[in-house]
């Protein structure tokens, strides 16, 4: 689908800087390096070529943008000139016209309509449901994983799916149905990865698993529409997200969302609600297991603040070190490690001329490792997020949830879920890495552990 045209942008000054970058191989360009190890390749390339980097791939020039002020220009300063690009159009297969994939005035109206559902006071009402789902998981762990290794990434995925399903639908969805919803979305997202990263192929190209994906999508749609219909027929006073979305009315027209738009936003929020949080938590447990001095400080905080209690929303700001651990995990291994943008019109960024309709890569993984903004970029250190250090650093030196108008609407909820999960598990257990098990980041396209994160539980004795 073609992007909505925007008003003509005022002419920019003439080019002053030449955009440099590796030449790569004939035709293939830098594609072999990106395929072999995209993280290492882009970090090295970004450090070799300061400023904006030109990356030739299959006859196209991609532009890697990693400096915080350049990122700010694209996401905030001149955001009207940038859209998510044709690759993200492939995501409509699953997400429809939800917040992540819509553009222009329609997106702006939807964002304005949905924003109140994620206000601070609304998130506070969901805290009890979050802690209830974590307690349920801990009960299952006590039965299933005593003296037995397990995959922490898989367990964090199951937990955040469970939280997302019940935060969205409340008591309207049972545990079994919530699991079915989560697994359906997870399988469809795997197929979506193929669709997005084969954007250069026609939509009609028969990708592996396409028929099965369509069958799963049909079952997912049937479930979503049934839950919406049931809630419309029998309204409740529950504070789940579906109820909040149903209550939203356009301030100009007084109209709410159609069933189709509700479906699209529900699936979009569900995907966004579990994927980033689950991967961030999995990496946090892995990193904590490698840094016992940080783990010890983490345990001291949760023991002092909670003293064995289940956390409440009032405890959330007091778990300051716990939040910094999660932030540092997002810095070190950002789950959404790369963002895509395309410019409508030619632009000048820091005196670099970007031609119109250019594919642009914003790469948190690279920016988060820039030694100009992080004193120890290759070391896991929650003190990177001490208030005074955050204050002295450019805002877009850290952007795991994007930024500007397109910043993830559920960021605040994601942080609350993550902090409560770390605190409640940390009250009861140490998670220990299994010796000899290889942990390696892998783009799928989110930054996931290629072989999983295998761990064991060690009961904590708090004295």
Short mmCIF file of C-alpha atoms in Angstrom, two decimals:
data_model
loop_
_atom_site.label_atom_id
_atom_site.label_comp_id
_atom_site.label_asym_id
_atom_site.label_seq_id
_atom_site.Cartn_x
_atom_site.Cartn_y
_atom_site.Cartn_z
CA UNK A 1 0.00 0.00 0.00
CA UNK A 2 1.41 3.40 -1.00
CA UNK A 3 2.08 5.85 1.85
CA UNK A 4 -0.17 8.88 2.25
CA UNK A 5 1.54 11.91 0.63
CA UNK A 6 2.57 14.68 2.98
CA UNK A 7 2.93 18.41 2.32
CA UNK A 8 6.03 19.54 0.47
CA UNK A 9 9.00 19.89 2.80
CA UNK A 10 10.96 23.13 2.75
CA UNK A 11 14.17 22.98 0.71
CA UNK A 12 17.31 21.99 2.60
CA UNK A 13 20.84 23.39 2.33
CA UNK A 14 23.30 21.90 -0.11
CA UNK A 15 25.29 18.77 0.73
CA UNK A 16 28.50 19.33 2.71
CA UNK A 17 29.53 15.81 3.69
CA UNK A 18 30.02 12.67 1.61
CA UNK A 19 28.36 9.57 2.97
CA UNK A 20 30.95 6.80 3.12
CA UNK A 21 30.77 3.09 3.78
CA UNK A 22 32.14 -0.32 2.80
CA UNK A 23 31.92 -1.25 -0.88
CA UNK A 24 31.28 -4.94 -0.36
CA UNK A 25 31.12 -7.48 -3.16
CA UNK A 26 29.77 -6.94 -6.67
CA UNK A 27 25.94 -7.09 -6.66
CA UNK A 28 25.77 -8.64 -3.18
CA UNK A 29 27.36 -5.62 -1.53
CA UNK A 30 27.65 -6.08 2.25
CA UNK A 31 24.96 -8.76 2.40
CA UNK A 32 27.39 -11.61 3.31
CA UNK A 33 28.64 -9.68 6.36
CA UNK A 34 25.09 -8.89 7.47
CA UNK A 35 24.06 -12.53 7.14
CA UNK A 36 27.11 -13.95 8.90
CA UNK A 37 26.92 -11.75 12.01
CA UNK A 38 24.76 -8.63 11.66
CA UNK A 39 25.45 -7.40 15.20
CA UNK A 40 29.23 -7.54 14.98
CA UNK A 41 29.27 -6.27 11.39
CA UNK A 42 27.13 -3.20 12.07
CA UNK A 43 28.97 -2.27 15.28
CA UNK A 44 32.32 -2.49 13.50
CA UNK A 45 31.02 -0.59 10.46
CA UNK A 46 29.47 2.14 12.61
CA UNK A 47 32.78 2.66 14.42
CA UNK A 48 34.83 2.58 11.20
CA UNK A 49 32.69 5.17 9.41
CA UNK A 50 31.61 7.94 11.82
CA UNK A 51 28.37 9.68 10.92
CA UNK A 52 25.85 8.16 8.53
CA UNK A 53 27.03 5.00 6.72
CA UNK A 54 26.10 3.86 3.22
CA UNK A 55 25.58 0.09 2.94
CA UNK A 56 25.16 -1.35 -0.59
CA UNK A 57 22.90 -4.43 -0.67
CA UNK A 58 21.64 -6.07 -3.88
CA UNK A 59 21.89 -2.86 -5.86
CA UNK A 60 20.25 -0.71 -3.15
CA UNK A 61 21.91 1.75 -0.82
CA UNK A 62 20.85 1.35 2.81
CA UNK A 63 21.73 4.15 5.23
CA UNK A 64 22.80 3.23 8.75
CA UNK A 65 22.02 6.03 11.24
CA UNK A 66 23.33 5.57 14.79
CA UNK A 67 24.27 8.96 16.29
CA UNK A 68 21.67 10.04 18.90
CA UNK A 69 20.97 13.47 17.40
CA UNK A 70 20.61 11.96 13.94
CA UNK A 71 18.17 9.40 15.34
CA UNK A 72 16.28 12.22 17.07
CA UNK A 73 16.02 14.10 13.76
CA UNK A 74 14.34 11.11 12.09
CA UNK A 75 12.06 10.08 14.97
CA UNK A 76 11.18 13.55 16.29
CA UNK A 77 12.60 16.58 14.48
CA UNK A 78 11.44 15.69 10.96
CA UNK A 79 9.29 12.66 11.68
CA UNK A 80 6.62 13.72 9.17
CA UNK A 81 9.11 12.97 6.41
CA UNK A 82 9.64 9.36 7.49
CA UNK A 83 7.43 6.29 7.43
CA UNK A 84 8.09 2.68 8.35
CA UNK A 85 8.72 1.57 4.80
CA UNK A 86 7.56 -1.30 2.57
CA UNK A 87 9.04 -4.04 4.78
CA UNK A 88 6.61 -3.17 7.56
CA UNK A 89 3.73 -3.33 5.07
CA UNK A 90 4.24 -7.10 5.11
CA UNK A 91 3.34 -7.08 8.82
CA UNK A 92 -0.26 -6.23 7.95
CA UNK A 93 -0.72 -9.95 7.30
CA UNK A 94 -0.93 -10.39 11.09
CA UNK A 95 -1.31 -6.91 12.58
CA UNK A 96 -3.78 -5.45 10.08
CA UNK A 97 -4.01 -1.67 10.39
CA UNK A 98 -3.01 -1.46 14.05
CA UNK A 99 -0.76 1.15 15.63
CA UNK A 100 2.44 -0.57 14.53
CA UNK A 101 1.54 -0.63 10.83
CA UNK A 102 -0.86 2.27 10.18
CA UNK A 103 0.33 5.64 8.89
CA UNK A 104 -0.79 9.23 8.39
CA UNK A 105 -3.95 10.74 9.85
CA UNK A 106 -5.48 7.34 10.57
CA UNK A 107 -2.52 6.41 12.78
CA UNK A 108 -2.61 9.81 14.48
CA UNK A 109 -6.31 9.45 15.34
CA UNK A 110 -5.82 5.90 16.64
CA UNK A 111 -2.86 6.92 18.78
CA UNK A 112 -4.84 9.80 20.29
CA UNK A 113 -7.80 7.52 20.89
CA UNK A 114 -5.76 4.80 22.61
CA UNK A 115 -3.32 6.90 24.64
CA UNK A 116 -5.62 7.26 27.70
CA UNK A 117 -5.74 3.46 28.04
CA UNK A 118 -2.01 3.51 28.87
CA UNK A 119 -1.99 6.45 31.26
CA UNK A 120 -0.19 5.99 34.58
CA UNK A 121 -3.38 5.50 36.58
CA UNK A 122 -4.71 2.92 34.11
CA UNK A 123 -1.49 0.89 34.28
CA UNK A 124 -1.75 0.92 38.08
CA UNK A 125 -5.09 -0.91 37.90
CA UNK A 126 -3.41 -3.81 36.04
CA UNK A 127 -0.71 -4.40 38.68
CA UNK A 128 -2.71 -6.96 40.66
CA UNK A 129 -3.40 -9.08 37.61
CA UNK A 130 0.30 -9.03 36.68
CA UNK A 131 1.44 -10.26 40.10
CA UNK A 132 -1.28 -12.94 40.10
CA UNK A 133 0.04 -14.40 36.84
CA UNK A 134 3.62 -14.36 38.17
CA UNK A 135 2.53 -16.20 41.34
CA UNK A 136 0.80 -18.79 39.16
CA UNK A 137 4.01 -19.36 37.22
CA UNK A 138 6.07 -19.68 40.42
CA UNK A 139 3.68 -22.38 41.68
CA UNK A 140 4.21 -24.28 38.43
CA UNK A 141 7.98 -23.91 38.71
CA UNK A 142 7.96 -25.43 42.17
CA UNK A 143 6.45 -28.59 40.71
CA UNK A 144 8.20 -28.72 37.35
CA UNK A 145 11.74 -27.42 37.73
CA UNK A 146 13.16 -28.55 41.04
CA UNK A 147 16.64 -29.97 40.31
CA UNK A 148 15.89 -29.82 36.60
CA UNK A 149 17.26 -27.42 33.94
CA UNK A 150 14.80 -25.34 31.94
CA UNK A 151 14.89 -22.68 29.22
CA UNK A 152 14.47 -19.29 30.85
CA UNK A 153 13.63 -17.61 27.54
CA UNK A 154 10.77 -20.05 26.94
CA UNK A 155 9.41 -19.55 30.46
CA UNK A 156 9.56 -15.75 30.15
CA UNK A 157 7.72 -16.05 26.83
CA UNK A 158 4.97 -18.18 28.40
CA UNK A 159 4.65 -15.80 31.32
CA UNK A 160 4.43 -12.61 29.30
CA UNK A 161 1.93 -14.25 26.93
CA UNK A 162 -0.18 -15.19 29.95
CA UNK A 163 0.05 -11.66 31.36
CA UNK A 164 -0.79 -10.13 27.97
CA UNK A 165 -3.83 -12.38 27.44
CA UNK A 166 -5.30 -11.69 30.89
CA UNK A 167 -4.42 -8.00 30.91
CA UNK A 168 -6.22 -7.73 27.58
CA UNK A 169 -9.28 -9.91 28.24
CA UNK A 170 -9.43 -10.42 32.02
CA UNK A 171 -11.80 -13.15 33.14
CA UNK A 172 -13.26 -13.43 29.65
CA UNK A 173 -10.45 -15.78 28.72
CA UNK A 174 -9.46 -18.99 30.49
CA UNK A 175 -5.88 -20.18 31.00
CA UNK A 176 -6.15 -22.79 28.26
CA UNK A 177 -7.64 -20.33 25.79
CA UNK A 178 -5.00 -17.76 26.72
CA UNK A 179 -2.28 -20.28 25.95
CA UNK A 180 -3.92 -21.08 22.60
CA UNK A 181 -4.05 -17.38 21.77
CA UNK A 182 -0.41 -16.93 22.72
CA UNK A 183 0.84 -19.91 20.74
CA UNK A 184 -1.19 -18.89 17.68
CA UNK A 185 0.29 -15.38 17.74
CA UNK A 186 3.80 -16.77 18.32
CA UNK A 187 3.58 -19.14 15.34
CA UNK A 188 2.18 -16.40 13.13
CA UNK A 189 4.93 -14.03 14.18
CA UNK A 190 7.54 -16.59 13.13
CA UNK A 191 5.92 -16.70 9.68
CA UNK A 192 5.74 -12.91 9.73
CA UNK A 193 9.51 -12.79 10.11
CA UNK A 194 9.86 -14.61 6.78
CA UNK A 195 7.45 -12.18 5.13
CA UNK A 196 9.20 -9.06 6.42
CA UNK A 197 12.73 -10.17 5.56
CA UNK A 198 11.78 -11.39 2.09
CA UNK A 199 10.23 -8.01 1.19
CA UNK A 200 12.12 -8.08 -2.13
CA UNK A 201 9.98 -11.07 -3.25
CA UNK A 202 6.43 -10.54 -4.55
CA UNK A 203 3.63 -11.05 -1.99
CA UNK A 204 2.38 -13.98 -4.07
CA UNK A 205 5.68 -15.88 -3.67
CA UNK A 206 4.91 -19.23 -1.92
CA UNK A 207 6.84 -18.90 1.34
CA UNK A 208 7.31 -22.00 3.54
CA UNK A 209 4.41 -22.52 5.93
CA UNK A 210 2.11 -19.99 4.23
CA UNK A 211 -0.91 -22.34 4.06
CA UNK A 212 -0.57 -23.34 7.71
CA UNK A 213 -0.16 -19.68 8.70
CA UNK A 214 -3.43 -18.77 6.97
CA UNK A 215 -5.23 -21.55 8.84
CA UNK A 216 -3.84 -20.37 12.19
CA UNK A 217 -4.74 -16.77 11.32
CA UNK A 218 -8.35 -17.83 10.67
CA UNK A 219 -8.56 -19.48 14.12
CA UNK A 220 -6.96 -16.43 15.74
CA UNK A 221 -9.42 -14.06 14.06
CA UNK A 222 -12.38 -16.23 15.07
CA UNK A 223 -11.22 -16.16 18.71
CA UNK A 224 -10.59 -12.39 18.73
CA UNK A 225 -13.92 -11.51 17.13
CA UNK A 226 -15.79 -13.85 19.48
CA UNK A 227 -14.23 -12.21 22.55
CA UNK A 228 -15.05 -8.74 21.19
CA UNK A 229 -18.64 -9.76 20.41
CA UNK A 230 -19.14 -11.28 23.84
CA UNK A 231 -17.87 -8.14 25.56
CA UNK A 232 -20.11 -5.89 23.46
CA UNK A 233 -23.12 -8.06 24.29
CA UNK A 234 -22.28 -8.28 28.01
CA UNK A 235 -20.37 -5.16 29.07
CA UNK A 236 -18.47 -5.29 32.36
CA UNK A 237 -16.76 -2.79 34.64
CA UNK A 238 -13.45 -4.65 34.48
CA UNK A 239 -10.24 -2.67 33.98
CA UNK A 240 -8.76 -4.98 31.33
CA UNK A 241 -7.43 -3.42 28.14
CA UNK A 242 -10.31 -4.63 25.96
CA UNK A 243 -12.76 -2.76 28.17
CA UNK A 244 -10.62 0.36 28.09
CA UNK A 245 -10.42 0.22 24.28
CA UNK A 246 -14.18 -0.30 24.01
CA UNK A 247 -14.73 2.81 26.13
CA UNK A 248 -12.54 4.99 23.90
CA UNK A 249 -14.55 7.48 21.79
CA UNK A 250 -13.27 9.85 19.14
CA UNK A 251 -13.58 13.34 20.61
CA UNK A 252 -14.68 14.78 17.25
CA UNK A 253 -17.15 12.14 16.08
CA UNK A 254 -18.10 10.40 19.32
CA UNK A 255 -17.54 7.04 17.61
CA UNK A 256 -15.64 4.10 19.03
CA UNK A 257 -13.57 1.52 17.17
CA UNK A 258 -15.08 -0.96 14.74
CA UNK A 259 -14.72 -4.69 15.44
CA UNK A 260 -12.05 -4.90 12.75
CA UNK A 261 -10.00 -2.08 14.25
CA UNK A 262 -10.38 -3.53 17.74
CA UNK A 263 -9.11 -6.84 16.40
CA UNK A 264 -6.09 -5.17 14.79
CA UNK A 265 -5.20 -3.18 17.90
CA UNK A 266 -5.68 -6.18 20.20
CA UNK A 267 -3.32 -8.36 18.17
CA UNK A 268 -0.80 -5.51 17.82
CA UNK A 269 -0.82 -4.85 21.57
CA UNK A 270 -0.59 -8.56 22.31
CA UNK A 271 2.49 -8.99 20.13
CA UNK A 272 4.12 -5.83 21.47
CA UNK A 273 3.16 -6.74 25.04
CA UNK A 274 4.93 -10.06 25.24
CA UNK A 275 7.73 -10.11 22.70
CA UNK A 276 10.01 -7.27 23.82
CA UNK A 277 9.37 -7.86 27.52
CA UNK A 278 9.99 -11.60 27.39
CA UNK A 279 13.27 -11.29 25.50
CA UNK A 280 14.45 -8.46 27.76
CA UNK A 281 13.71 -10.56 30.84
CA UNK A 282 15.44 -13.64 29.44
CA UNK A 283 18.59 -11.63 28.73
CA UNK A 284 18.39 -10.02 32.17
CA UNK A 285 18.45 -13.44 33.89
CA UNK A 286 21.38 -14.53 31.75
CA UNK A 287 23.35 -11.36 32.51
CA UNK A 288 22.57 -11.51 36.24
CA UNK A 289 23.86 -15.07 36.37
CA UNK A 290 27.18 -13.84 34.93
CA UNK A 291 27.53 -10.97 37.43
CA UNK A 292 27.09 -12.21 41.04
CA UNK A 293 27.97 -8.81 42.56
CA UNK A 294 25.07 -7.20 40.67
CA UNK A 295 22.78 -10.10 41.56
CA UNK A 296 23.65 -9.66 45.24
CA UNK A 297 22.79 -5.95 45.14
CA UNK A 298 19.55 -6.82 43.35
CA UNK A 299 18.61 -9.28 46.09
CA UNK A 300 19.37 -6.73 48.80
CA UNK A 301 17.01 -4.22 47.21
CA UNK A 302 14.05 -6.57 46.80
CA UNK A 303 14.51 -7.95 50.33
CA UNK A 304 14.64 -4.44 51.78
CA UNK A 305 11.75 -2.98 49.79
CA UNK A 306 9.39 -5.97 49.84
CA UNK A 307 10.46 -8.00 52.91
CA UNK A 308 8.84 -11.09 51.36
CA UNK A 309 5.61 -9.29 50.30
CA UNK A 310 3.97 -9.40 46.89
CA UNK A 311 4.79 -6.05 45.25
CA UNK A 312 2.08 -3.46 44.72
CA UNK A 313 2.07 -0.58 42.28
CA UNK A 314 3.23 1.70 45.13
CA UNK A 315 6.39 -0.44 45.40
CA UNK A 316 7.25 -0.02 41.74
CA UNK A 317 9.21 3.28 42.01
CA UNK A 318 11.07 1.94 45.07
CA UNK A 319 12.50 -0.98 43.07
CA UNK A 320 14.90 1.44 41.41
CA UNK A 321 17.92 -0.87 41.02
CA UNK A 322 15.70 -3.64 39.68
CA UNK A 323 14.42 -1.29 36.99
CA UNK A 324 17.99 -0.29 36.13
CA UNK A 325 18.89 -3.97 35.68
CA UNK A 326 16.11 -4.33 33.12
CA UNK A 327 17.10 -1.10 31.37
CA UNK A 328 20.71 -2.28 31.16
CA UNK A 329 19.58 -5.63 29.74
CA UNK A 330 17.63 -3.69 27.08
CA UNK A 331 20.74 -1.63 26.36
CA UNK A 332 23.06 -4.61 26.14
CA UNK A 333 20.72 -6.88 24.19
CA UNK A 334 17.92 -4.68 22.77
CA UNK A 335 15.11 -7.07 21.72
CA UNK A 336 14.08 -4.73 18.90
CA UNK A 337 17.66 -4.26 17.79
CA UNK A 338 16.91 -2.51 14.48
CA UNK A 339 14.20 -0.16 13.19
CA UNK A 340 13.35 0.63 9.57
CA UNK A 341 12.33 3.97 8.10
CA UNK A 342 11.95 5.37 4.57
CA UNK A 343 11.92 9.09 3.74
CA UNK A 344 9.27 10.64 1.50
CA UNK A 345 11.50 13.54 0.45
CA UNK A 346 15.24 14.09 0.28
CA UNK A 347 16.65 15.28 3.59
CA UNK A 348 19.82 16.70 5.14
CA UNK A 349 20.92 15.18 8.44
CA UNK A 350 24.01 16.73 10.03
CA UNK A 351 25.08 17.93 6.56
CA UNK A 352 24.68 14.44 5.07
CA UNK A 353 22.31 14.36 2.08
CA UNK A 354 19.84 11.46 2.08
CA UNK A 355 18.09 10.87 -1.28
CA UNK A 356 14.32 10.52 -1.31
CA UNK A 357 12.76 7.08 -0.79
CA UNK A 358 15.92 5.71 0.85
CA UNK A 359 15.78 2.67 3.18
CA UNK A 360 17.17 3.78 6.55
CA UNK A 361 18.34 1.58 9.42
CA UNK A 362 18.20 2.84 13.01
CA UNK A 363 20.14 0.36 15.10
CA UNK A 364 19.83 0.50 18.92
CA UNK A 365 22.35 -2.36 19.18
CA UNK A 366 25.01 -0.09 17.63
CA UNK A 367 23.97 3.16 19.33
CA UNK A 368 23.78 1.42 22.72
CA UNK A 369 27.44 0.44 22.32
CA UNK A 370 28.84 3.81 21.30
CA UNK A 371 31.72 4.61 23.71
CA UNK A 372 31.05 8.33 23.27
CA UNK A 373 27.87 7.91 25.35
CA UNK A 374 28.52 4.78 27.43
CA UNK A 375 31.70 4.66 29.52
CA UNK A 376 31.81 0.84 29.53
CA UNK A 377 29.64 -0.18 26.56
CA UNK A 378 30.73 -3.84 26.50
CA UNK A 379 30.20 -4.35 30.25
CA UNK A 380 26.82 -5.08 31.85
CA UNK A 381 26.47 -2.28 34.39
CA UNK A 382 23.09 -1.05 35.75
CA UNK A 383 24.86 2.10 36.97
CA UNK A 384 24.73 3.28 33.35
CA UNK A 385 21.19 4.31 34.32
CA UNK A 386 21.89 6.32 37.44
CA UNK A 387 19.82 9.51 37.24
CA UNK A 388 22.81 11.83 36.84
CA UNK A 389 24.23 9.72 34.00
CA UNK A 390 20.91 9.61 32.17
CA UNK A 391 20.62 13.38 32.55
CA UNK A 392 24.06 13.97 30.98
CA UNK A 393 23.50 11.63 28.02
CA UNK A 394 21.55 12.45 24.79
CA UNK A 395 18.05 11.02 25.01
CA UNK A 396 18.41 8.92 21.88
CA UNK A 397 21.59 7.22 23.05
CA UNK A 398 19.04 4.71 24.43
CA UNK A 399 15.87 3.93 22.48
CA UNK A 400 14.79 0.28 22.93
CA UNK A 401 11.11 1.24 22.47
CA UNK A 402 11.64 3.65 19.57
CA UNK A 403 10.92 7.34 20.06
CA UNK A 404 8.88 10.35 19.09
CA UNK A 405 5.27 9.93 18.08
CA UNK A 406 5.84 6.27 17.19
CA UNK A 407 7.33 5.35 20.56
CA UNK A 408 5.78 2.12 21.87
CA UNK A 409 2.50 3.02 23.58
CA UNK A 410 2.90 0.20 26.10
CA UNK A 411 6.41 1.09 27.31
CA UNK A 412 5.28 1.98 30.84
CA UNK A 413 3.32 -1.26 31.18
CA UNK A 414 6.31 -3.24 29.88
CA UNK A 415 8.60 -1.79 32.55
CA UNK A 416 6.10 -2.56 35.32
CA UNK A 417 5.70 -6.18 34.17
CA UNK A 418 9.46 -6.64 33.93
CA UNK A 419 10.28 -5.12 37.32
CA UNK A 420 7.60 -7.16 39.12
CA UNK A 421 8.72 -10.34 37.35
CA UNK A 422 12.36 -9.85 38.31
CA UNK A 423 11.47 -8.95 41.89
CA UNK A 424 9.04 -11.82 42.53
CA UNK A 425 11.28 -14.48 41.00
CA UNK A 426 14.32 -12.97 42.74
CA UNK A 427 12.58 -13.17 46.11
CA UNK A 428 12.38 -16.93 45.81
CA UNK A 429 15.18 -18.11 43.51
CA UNK A 430 18.59 -17.54 42.04
CA UNK A 431 18.67 -18.51 38.38
CA UNK A 432 21.95 -20.26 37.57
CA UNK A 433 23.39 -20.77 34.09
CA UNK A 434 23.97 -24.37 33.05
CA UNK A 435 27.75 -24.86 32.60
CA UNK A 436 28.78 -25.53 29.01
CA UNK A 437 25.52 -24.31 27.46
CA UNK A 438 26.24 -21.80 24.69
CA UNK A 439 24.28 -18.54 24.74
CA UNK A 440 24.52 -16.53 21.54
CA UNK A 441 22.38 -13.62 20.25
CA UNK A 442 20.49 -14.35 17.06
CA UNK A 443 18.32 -12.16 14.83
CA UNK A 444 14.91 -13.74 14.26
CA UNK A 445 14.34 -10.71 13.63
CA UNK A 446 14.17 -9.76 17.31
CA UNK A 447 17.37 -10.31 19.26
CA UNK A 448 16.83 -13.80 20.66
CA UNK A 449 19.15 -16.43 22.19
CA UNK A 450 19.94 -18.84 19.35
CA UNK A 451 20.20 -21.94 21.55
CA UNK A 452 17.94 -20.75 24.33
CA UNK A 453 19.05 -19.75 27.83
CA UNK A 454 19.29 -22.93 29.86
CA UNK A 455 19.22 -22.38 33.63
CA UNK A 456 18.48 -24.08 36.96
CA UNK A 457 16.72 -22.84 40.06
CA UNK A 458 18.46 -22.37 43.38
CA UNK A 459 16.19 -21.61 46.33
CA UNK A 460 17.15 -18.45 48.19
CA UNK A 461 17.59 -18.41 51.94
CA UNK A 462 16.95 -14.84 53.01
CA UNK A 463 18.05 -15.58 56.56
#
